[in-house]
mmCIF file of C-alpha atoms and ligand atoms in Angstrom:
data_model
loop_
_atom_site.group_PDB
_atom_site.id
_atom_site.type_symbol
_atom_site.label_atom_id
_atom_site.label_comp_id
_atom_site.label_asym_id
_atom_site.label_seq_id
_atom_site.Cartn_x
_atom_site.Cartn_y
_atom_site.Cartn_z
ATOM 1 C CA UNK R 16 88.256 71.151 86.247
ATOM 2 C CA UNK R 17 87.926 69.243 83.110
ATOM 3 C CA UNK R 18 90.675 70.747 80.924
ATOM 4 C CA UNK R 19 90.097 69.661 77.372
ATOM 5 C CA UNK R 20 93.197 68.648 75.210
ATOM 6 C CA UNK R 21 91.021 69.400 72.563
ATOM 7 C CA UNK R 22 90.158 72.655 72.588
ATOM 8 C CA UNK R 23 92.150 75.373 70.773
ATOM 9 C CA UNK R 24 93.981 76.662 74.045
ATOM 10 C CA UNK R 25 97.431 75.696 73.772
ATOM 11 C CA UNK R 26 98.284 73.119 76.053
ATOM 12 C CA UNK R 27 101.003 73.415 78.998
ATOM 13 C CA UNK R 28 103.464 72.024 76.606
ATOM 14 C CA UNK R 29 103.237 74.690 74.044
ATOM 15 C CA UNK R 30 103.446 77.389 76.836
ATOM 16 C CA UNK R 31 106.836 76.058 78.288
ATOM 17 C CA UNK R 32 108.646 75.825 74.539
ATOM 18 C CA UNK R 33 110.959 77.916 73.651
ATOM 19 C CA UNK R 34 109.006 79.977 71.112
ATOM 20 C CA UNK R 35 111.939 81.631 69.422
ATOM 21 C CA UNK R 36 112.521 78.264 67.818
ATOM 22 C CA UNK R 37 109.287 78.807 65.735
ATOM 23 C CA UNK R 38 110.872 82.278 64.117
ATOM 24 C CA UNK R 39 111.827 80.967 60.935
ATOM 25 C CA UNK R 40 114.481 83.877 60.946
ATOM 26 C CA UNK R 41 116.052 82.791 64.491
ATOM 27 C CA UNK R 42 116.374 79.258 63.066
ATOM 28 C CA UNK R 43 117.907 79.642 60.000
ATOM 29 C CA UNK R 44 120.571 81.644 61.820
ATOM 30 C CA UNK R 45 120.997 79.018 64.413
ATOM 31 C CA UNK R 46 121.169 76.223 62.005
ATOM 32 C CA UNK R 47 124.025 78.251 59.825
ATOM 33 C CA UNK R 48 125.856 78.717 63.816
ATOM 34 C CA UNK R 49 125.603 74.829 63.945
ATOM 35 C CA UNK R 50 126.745 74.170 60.561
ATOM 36 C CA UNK R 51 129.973 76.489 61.735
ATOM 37 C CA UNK R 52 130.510 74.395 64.756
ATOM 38 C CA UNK R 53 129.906 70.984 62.722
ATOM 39 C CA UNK R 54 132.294 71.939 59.870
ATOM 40 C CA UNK R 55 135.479 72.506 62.744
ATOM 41 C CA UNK R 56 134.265 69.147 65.252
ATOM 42 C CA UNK R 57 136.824 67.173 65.862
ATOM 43 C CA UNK R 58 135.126 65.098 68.686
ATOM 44 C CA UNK R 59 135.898 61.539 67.322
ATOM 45 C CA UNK R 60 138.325 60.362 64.986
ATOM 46 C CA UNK R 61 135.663 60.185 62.093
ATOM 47 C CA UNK R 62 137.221 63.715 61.303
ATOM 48 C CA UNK R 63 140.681 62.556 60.178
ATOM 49 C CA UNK R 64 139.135 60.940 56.808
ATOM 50 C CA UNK R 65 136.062 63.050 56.223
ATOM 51 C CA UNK R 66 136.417 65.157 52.854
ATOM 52 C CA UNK R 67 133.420 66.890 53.942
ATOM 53 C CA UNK R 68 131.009 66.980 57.187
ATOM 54 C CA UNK R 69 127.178 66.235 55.832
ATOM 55 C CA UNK R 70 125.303 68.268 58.074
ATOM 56 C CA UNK R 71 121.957 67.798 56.758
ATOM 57 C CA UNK R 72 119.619 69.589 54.278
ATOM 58 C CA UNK R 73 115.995 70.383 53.828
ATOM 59 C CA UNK R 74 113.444 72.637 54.933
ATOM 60 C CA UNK R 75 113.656 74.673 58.071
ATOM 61 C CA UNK R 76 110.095 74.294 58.632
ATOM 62 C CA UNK R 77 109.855 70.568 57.567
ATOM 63 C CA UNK R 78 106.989 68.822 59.561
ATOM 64 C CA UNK R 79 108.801 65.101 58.877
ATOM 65 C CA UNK R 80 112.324 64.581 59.656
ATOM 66 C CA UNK R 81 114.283 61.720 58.345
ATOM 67 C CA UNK R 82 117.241 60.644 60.098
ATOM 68 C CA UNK R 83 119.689 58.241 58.247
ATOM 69 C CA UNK R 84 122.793 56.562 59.501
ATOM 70 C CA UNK R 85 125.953 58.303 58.375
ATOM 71 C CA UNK R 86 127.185 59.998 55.019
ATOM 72 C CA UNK R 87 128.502 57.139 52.335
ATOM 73 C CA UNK R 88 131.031 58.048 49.905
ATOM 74 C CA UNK R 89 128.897 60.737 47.503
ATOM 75 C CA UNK R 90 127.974 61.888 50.204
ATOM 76 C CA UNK R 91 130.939 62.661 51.806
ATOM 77 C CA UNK R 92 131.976 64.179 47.993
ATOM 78 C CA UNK R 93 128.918 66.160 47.302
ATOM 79 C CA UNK R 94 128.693 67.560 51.084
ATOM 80 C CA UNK R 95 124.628 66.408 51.265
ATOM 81 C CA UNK R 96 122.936 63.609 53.127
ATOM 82 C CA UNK R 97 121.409 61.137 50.522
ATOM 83 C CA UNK R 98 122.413 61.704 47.270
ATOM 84 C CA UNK R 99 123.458 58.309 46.117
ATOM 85 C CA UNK R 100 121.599 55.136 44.931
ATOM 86 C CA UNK R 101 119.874 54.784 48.340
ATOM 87 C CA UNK R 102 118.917 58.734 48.204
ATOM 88 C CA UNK R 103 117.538 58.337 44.681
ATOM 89 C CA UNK R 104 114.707 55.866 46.575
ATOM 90 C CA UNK R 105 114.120 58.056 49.719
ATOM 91 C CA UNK R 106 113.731 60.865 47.105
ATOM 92 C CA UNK R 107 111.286 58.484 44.960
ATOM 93 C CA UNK R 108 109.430 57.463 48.188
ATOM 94 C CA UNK R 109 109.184 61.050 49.421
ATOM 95 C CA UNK R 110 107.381 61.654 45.608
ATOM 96 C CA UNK R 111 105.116 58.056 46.153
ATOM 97 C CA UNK R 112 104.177 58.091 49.557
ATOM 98 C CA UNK R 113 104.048 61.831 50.695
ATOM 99 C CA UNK R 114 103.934 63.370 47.101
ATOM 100 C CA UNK R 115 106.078 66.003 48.690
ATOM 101 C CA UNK R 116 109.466 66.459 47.334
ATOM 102 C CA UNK R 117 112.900 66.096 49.200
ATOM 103 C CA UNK R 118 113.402 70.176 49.642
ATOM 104 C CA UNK R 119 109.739 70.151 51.955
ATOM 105 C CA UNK R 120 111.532 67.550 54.522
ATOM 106 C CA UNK R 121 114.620 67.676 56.365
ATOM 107 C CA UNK R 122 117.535 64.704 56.085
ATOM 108 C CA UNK R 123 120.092 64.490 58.341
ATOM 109 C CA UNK R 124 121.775 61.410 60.006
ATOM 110 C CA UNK R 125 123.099 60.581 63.008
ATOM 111 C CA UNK R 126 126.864 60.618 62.028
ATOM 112 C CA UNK R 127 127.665 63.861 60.174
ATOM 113 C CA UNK R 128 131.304 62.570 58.803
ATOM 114 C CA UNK R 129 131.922 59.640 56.762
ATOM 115 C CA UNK R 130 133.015 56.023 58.781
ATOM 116 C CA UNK R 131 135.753 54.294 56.518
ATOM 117 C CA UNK R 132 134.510 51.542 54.174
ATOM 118 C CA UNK R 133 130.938 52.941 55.517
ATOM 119 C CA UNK R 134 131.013 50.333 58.378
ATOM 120 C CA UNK R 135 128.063 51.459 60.988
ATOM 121 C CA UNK R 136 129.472 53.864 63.174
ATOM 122 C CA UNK R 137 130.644 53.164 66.925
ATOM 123 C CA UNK R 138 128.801 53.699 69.522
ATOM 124 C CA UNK R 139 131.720 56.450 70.943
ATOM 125 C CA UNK R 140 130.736 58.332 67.602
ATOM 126 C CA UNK R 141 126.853 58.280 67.881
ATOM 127 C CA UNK R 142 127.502 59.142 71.388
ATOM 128 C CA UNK R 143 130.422 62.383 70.070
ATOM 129 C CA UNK R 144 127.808 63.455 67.045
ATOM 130 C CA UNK R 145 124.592 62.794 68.704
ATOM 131 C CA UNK R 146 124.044 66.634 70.129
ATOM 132 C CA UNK R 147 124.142 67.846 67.062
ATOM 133 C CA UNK R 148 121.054 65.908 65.692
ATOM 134 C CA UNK R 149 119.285 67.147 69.117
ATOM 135 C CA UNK R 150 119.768 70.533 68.474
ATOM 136 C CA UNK R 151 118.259 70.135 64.941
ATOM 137 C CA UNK R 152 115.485 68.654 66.201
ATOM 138 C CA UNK R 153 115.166 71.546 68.976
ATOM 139 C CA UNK R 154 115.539 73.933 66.190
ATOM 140 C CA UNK R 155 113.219 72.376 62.798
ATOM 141 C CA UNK R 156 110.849 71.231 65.392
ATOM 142 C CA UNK R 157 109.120 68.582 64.087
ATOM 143 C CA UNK R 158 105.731 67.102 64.262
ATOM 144 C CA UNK R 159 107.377 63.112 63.356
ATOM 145 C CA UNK R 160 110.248 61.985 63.177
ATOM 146 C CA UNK R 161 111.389 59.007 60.356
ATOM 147 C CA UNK R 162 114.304 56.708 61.720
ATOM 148 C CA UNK R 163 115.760 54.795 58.465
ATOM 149 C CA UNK R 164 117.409 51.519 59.474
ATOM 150 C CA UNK R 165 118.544 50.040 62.788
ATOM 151 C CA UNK R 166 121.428 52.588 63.655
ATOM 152 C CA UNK R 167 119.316 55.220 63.593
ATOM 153 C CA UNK R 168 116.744 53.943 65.274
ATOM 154 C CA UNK R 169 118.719 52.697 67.888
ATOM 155 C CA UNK R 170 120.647 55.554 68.410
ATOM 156 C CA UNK R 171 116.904 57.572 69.086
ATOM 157 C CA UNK R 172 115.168 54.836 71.224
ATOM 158 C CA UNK R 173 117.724 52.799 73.280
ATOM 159 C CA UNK R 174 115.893 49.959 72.163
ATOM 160 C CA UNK R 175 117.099 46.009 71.298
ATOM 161 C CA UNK R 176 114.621 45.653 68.852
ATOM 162 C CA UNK R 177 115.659 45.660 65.505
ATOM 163 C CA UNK R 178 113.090 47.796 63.001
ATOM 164 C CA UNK R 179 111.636 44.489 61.551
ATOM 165 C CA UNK R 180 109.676 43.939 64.738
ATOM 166 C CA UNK R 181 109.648 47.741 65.987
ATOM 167 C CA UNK R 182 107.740 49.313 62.760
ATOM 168 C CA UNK R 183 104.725 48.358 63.884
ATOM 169 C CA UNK R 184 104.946 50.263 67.198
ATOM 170 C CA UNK R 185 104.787 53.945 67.504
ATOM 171 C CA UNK R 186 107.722 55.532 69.798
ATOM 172 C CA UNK R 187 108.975 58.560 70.681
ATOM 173 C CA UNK R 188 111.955 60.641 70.668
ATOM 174 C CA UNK R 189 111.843 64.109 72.807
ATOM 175 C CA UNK R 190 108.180 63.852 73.073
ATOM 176 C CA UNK R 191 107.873 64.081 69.052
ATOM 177 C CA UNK R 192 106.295 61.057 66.694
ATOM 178 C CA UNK R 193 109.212 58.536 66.124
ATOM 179 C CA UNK R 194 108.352 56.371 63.432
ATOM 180 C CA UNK R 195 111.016 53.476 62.691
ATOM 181 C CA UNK R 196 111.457 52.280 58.879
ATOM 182 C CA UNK R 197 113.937 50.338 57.280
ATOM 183 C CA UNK R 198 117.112 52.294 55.063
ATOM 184 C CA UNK R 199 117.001 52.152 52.073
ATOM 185 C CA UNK R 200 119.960 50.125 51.301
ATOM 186 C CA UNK R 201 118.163 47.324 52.759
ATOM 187 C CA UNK R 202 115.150 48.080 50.479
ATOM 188 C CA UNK R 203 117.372 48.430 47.551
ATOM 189 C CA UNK R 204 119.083 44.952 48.823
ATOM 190 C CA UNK R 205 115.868 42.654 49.257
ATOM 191 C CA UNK R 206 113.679 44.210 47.251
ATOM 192 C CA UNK R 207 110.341 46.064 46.148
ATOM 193 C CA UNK R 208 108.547 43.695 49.518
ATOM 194 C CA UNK R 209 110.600 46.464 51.912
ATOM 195 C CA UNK R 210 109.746 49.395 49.235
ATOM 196 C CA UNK R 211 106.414 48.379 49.892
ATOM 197 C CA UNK R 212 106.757 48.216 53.938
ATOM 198 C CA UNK R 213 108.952 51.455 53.826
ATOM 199 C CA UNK R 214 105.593 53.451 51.856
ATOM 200 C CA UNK R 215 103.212 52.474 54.524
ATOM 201 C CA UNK R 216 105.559 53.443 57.140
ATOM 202 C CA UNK R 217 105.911 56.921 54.920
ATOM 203 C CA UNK R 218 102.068 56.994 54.991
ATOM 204 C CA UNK R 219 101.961 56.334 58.791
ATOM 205 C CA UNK R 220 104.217 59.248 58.867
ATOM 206 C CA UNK R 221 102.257 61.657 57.461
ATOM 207 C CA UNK R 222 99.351 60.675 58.727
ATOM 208 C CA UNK R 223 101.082 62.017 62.562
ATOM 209 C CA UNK R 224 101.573 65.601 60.493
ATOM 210 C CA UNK R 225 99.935 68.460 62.514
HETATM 211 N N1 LIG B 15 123.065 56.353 53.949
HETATM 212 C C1 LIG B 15 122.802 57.060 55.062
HETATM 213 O O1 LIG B 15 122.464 56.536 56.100
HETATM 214 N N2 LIG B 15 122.885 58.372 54.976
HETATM 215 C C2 LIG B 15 123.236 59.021 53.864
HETATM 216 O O2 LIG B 15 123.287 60.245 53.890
HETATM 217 C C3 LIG B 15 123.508 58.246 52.720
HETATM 218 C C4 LIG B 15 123.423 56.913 52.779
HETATM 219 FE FE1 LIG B 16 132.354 65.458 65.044
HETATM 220 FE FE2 LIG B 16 130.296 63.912 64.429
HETATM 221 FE FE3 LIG B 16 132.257 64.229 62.684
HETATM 222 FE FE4 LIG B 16 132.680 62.823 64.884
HETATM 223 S S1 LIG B 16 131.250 62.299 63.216
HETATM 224 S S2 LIG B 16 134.032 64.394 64.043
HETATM 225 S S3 LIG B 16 131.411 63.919 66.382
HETATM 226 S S4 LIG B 16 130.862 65.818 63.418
#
């Protein structure tokens, strides 16, 4: 039997997820039960200087995901992933590339608490925070995924390759879209050349939106 991948049956795939993700209702609710859990973790020492845990903000239904590296200093003030000089590009870029604004995406990072001096976090901590990423992606669900910079690429793909040679390869993270971009502290570091780089990766992006 020929079975067509393109027909409007839904494949084997869809049939074997956990549909009760898709209730908009169920995961809000789940989300806010993660939050709880995030706000008391204490699984690696990044809680002793945290003022706040940045869980992540965004829509529930967001089709892109961006996943940064770990909250900086406003962030760890203002409780919310990105809201500094390197947030004020993704939000630009988000406007550019997408013309979609930041509250139609979801942003979270890898590390939910603050690393001192904002050195890149250990791989102990990745390896402590990384289940709670998982089970936003499990929950929001979506259709690509944006890695910004080499931690959090790394931390999705297991790969060597730093995002300079790996953006223009398509990968995968738990069978969604993965596509790997610089941050945007690099971009704000060397320049409107990565800006430009970073808006075609954007527009790759959205282009995997279904
Ligand atoms: N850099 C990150 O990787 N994440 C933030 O939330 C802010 C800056
Ligand atoms: Fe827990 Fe992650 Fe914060 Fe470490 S960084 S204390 S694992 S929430």
């Amino acid at each position: 039997m020929v079975f067509n991948m393109t027909s409007a049956e839904p494949n084997i795939q869809m049939n074997t997820k956990d549909r009760s993700n898709q209730d908009p209702i169920n995961v809000d609710r789940e989300l806010n039960r993660l939050l709880i859990k995030v706000e008391a973790c204490k699984k690696c020492e990044l809680f002793k200087q945290r003022q706040n845990v940045v869980f992540g903000e965004g829509s529930i239904q967001a089709k892109i995901l961006f996943v940064g590296e770990a909250p900086g200093s406003n962030e760890d003030v203002q409780k919310r992933p990105f809201v500094g000089r390197s947030g004020k590009l993704l939000d630009r870029l988000i406007n550019e590339s997408l013309n979609m604004t930041r509250d139609s995406v979801y942003i979270a990072n890898v590390i939910k608490c603050r690393p001192p001096e904002n050195r890149t976090p250990l791989r102990l901590e990745i390896n402590s925070c990384i289940d709670y990423l998982n089970r936003q992606i499990e929950l929001i669900s979506p259709s690509v995924i944006v890695a910004l910079g080499n931690t959090a690429f790394k931390a999705l793909t297991n790969t060597k390759e730093g995002v300079t040679q790996a953006r223009t390869k398509l990968y995968s993270y738990r069978n969604i879209d993965l596509i790997p971009t610089f941050h945007p502290s690099a971009a704000l570091r060397n320049g409107q050349r990565v800006v430009e780089m970073m808006k075609e990766d954007f527009l790759k992006a959205a282009n995997l939106v279904r």
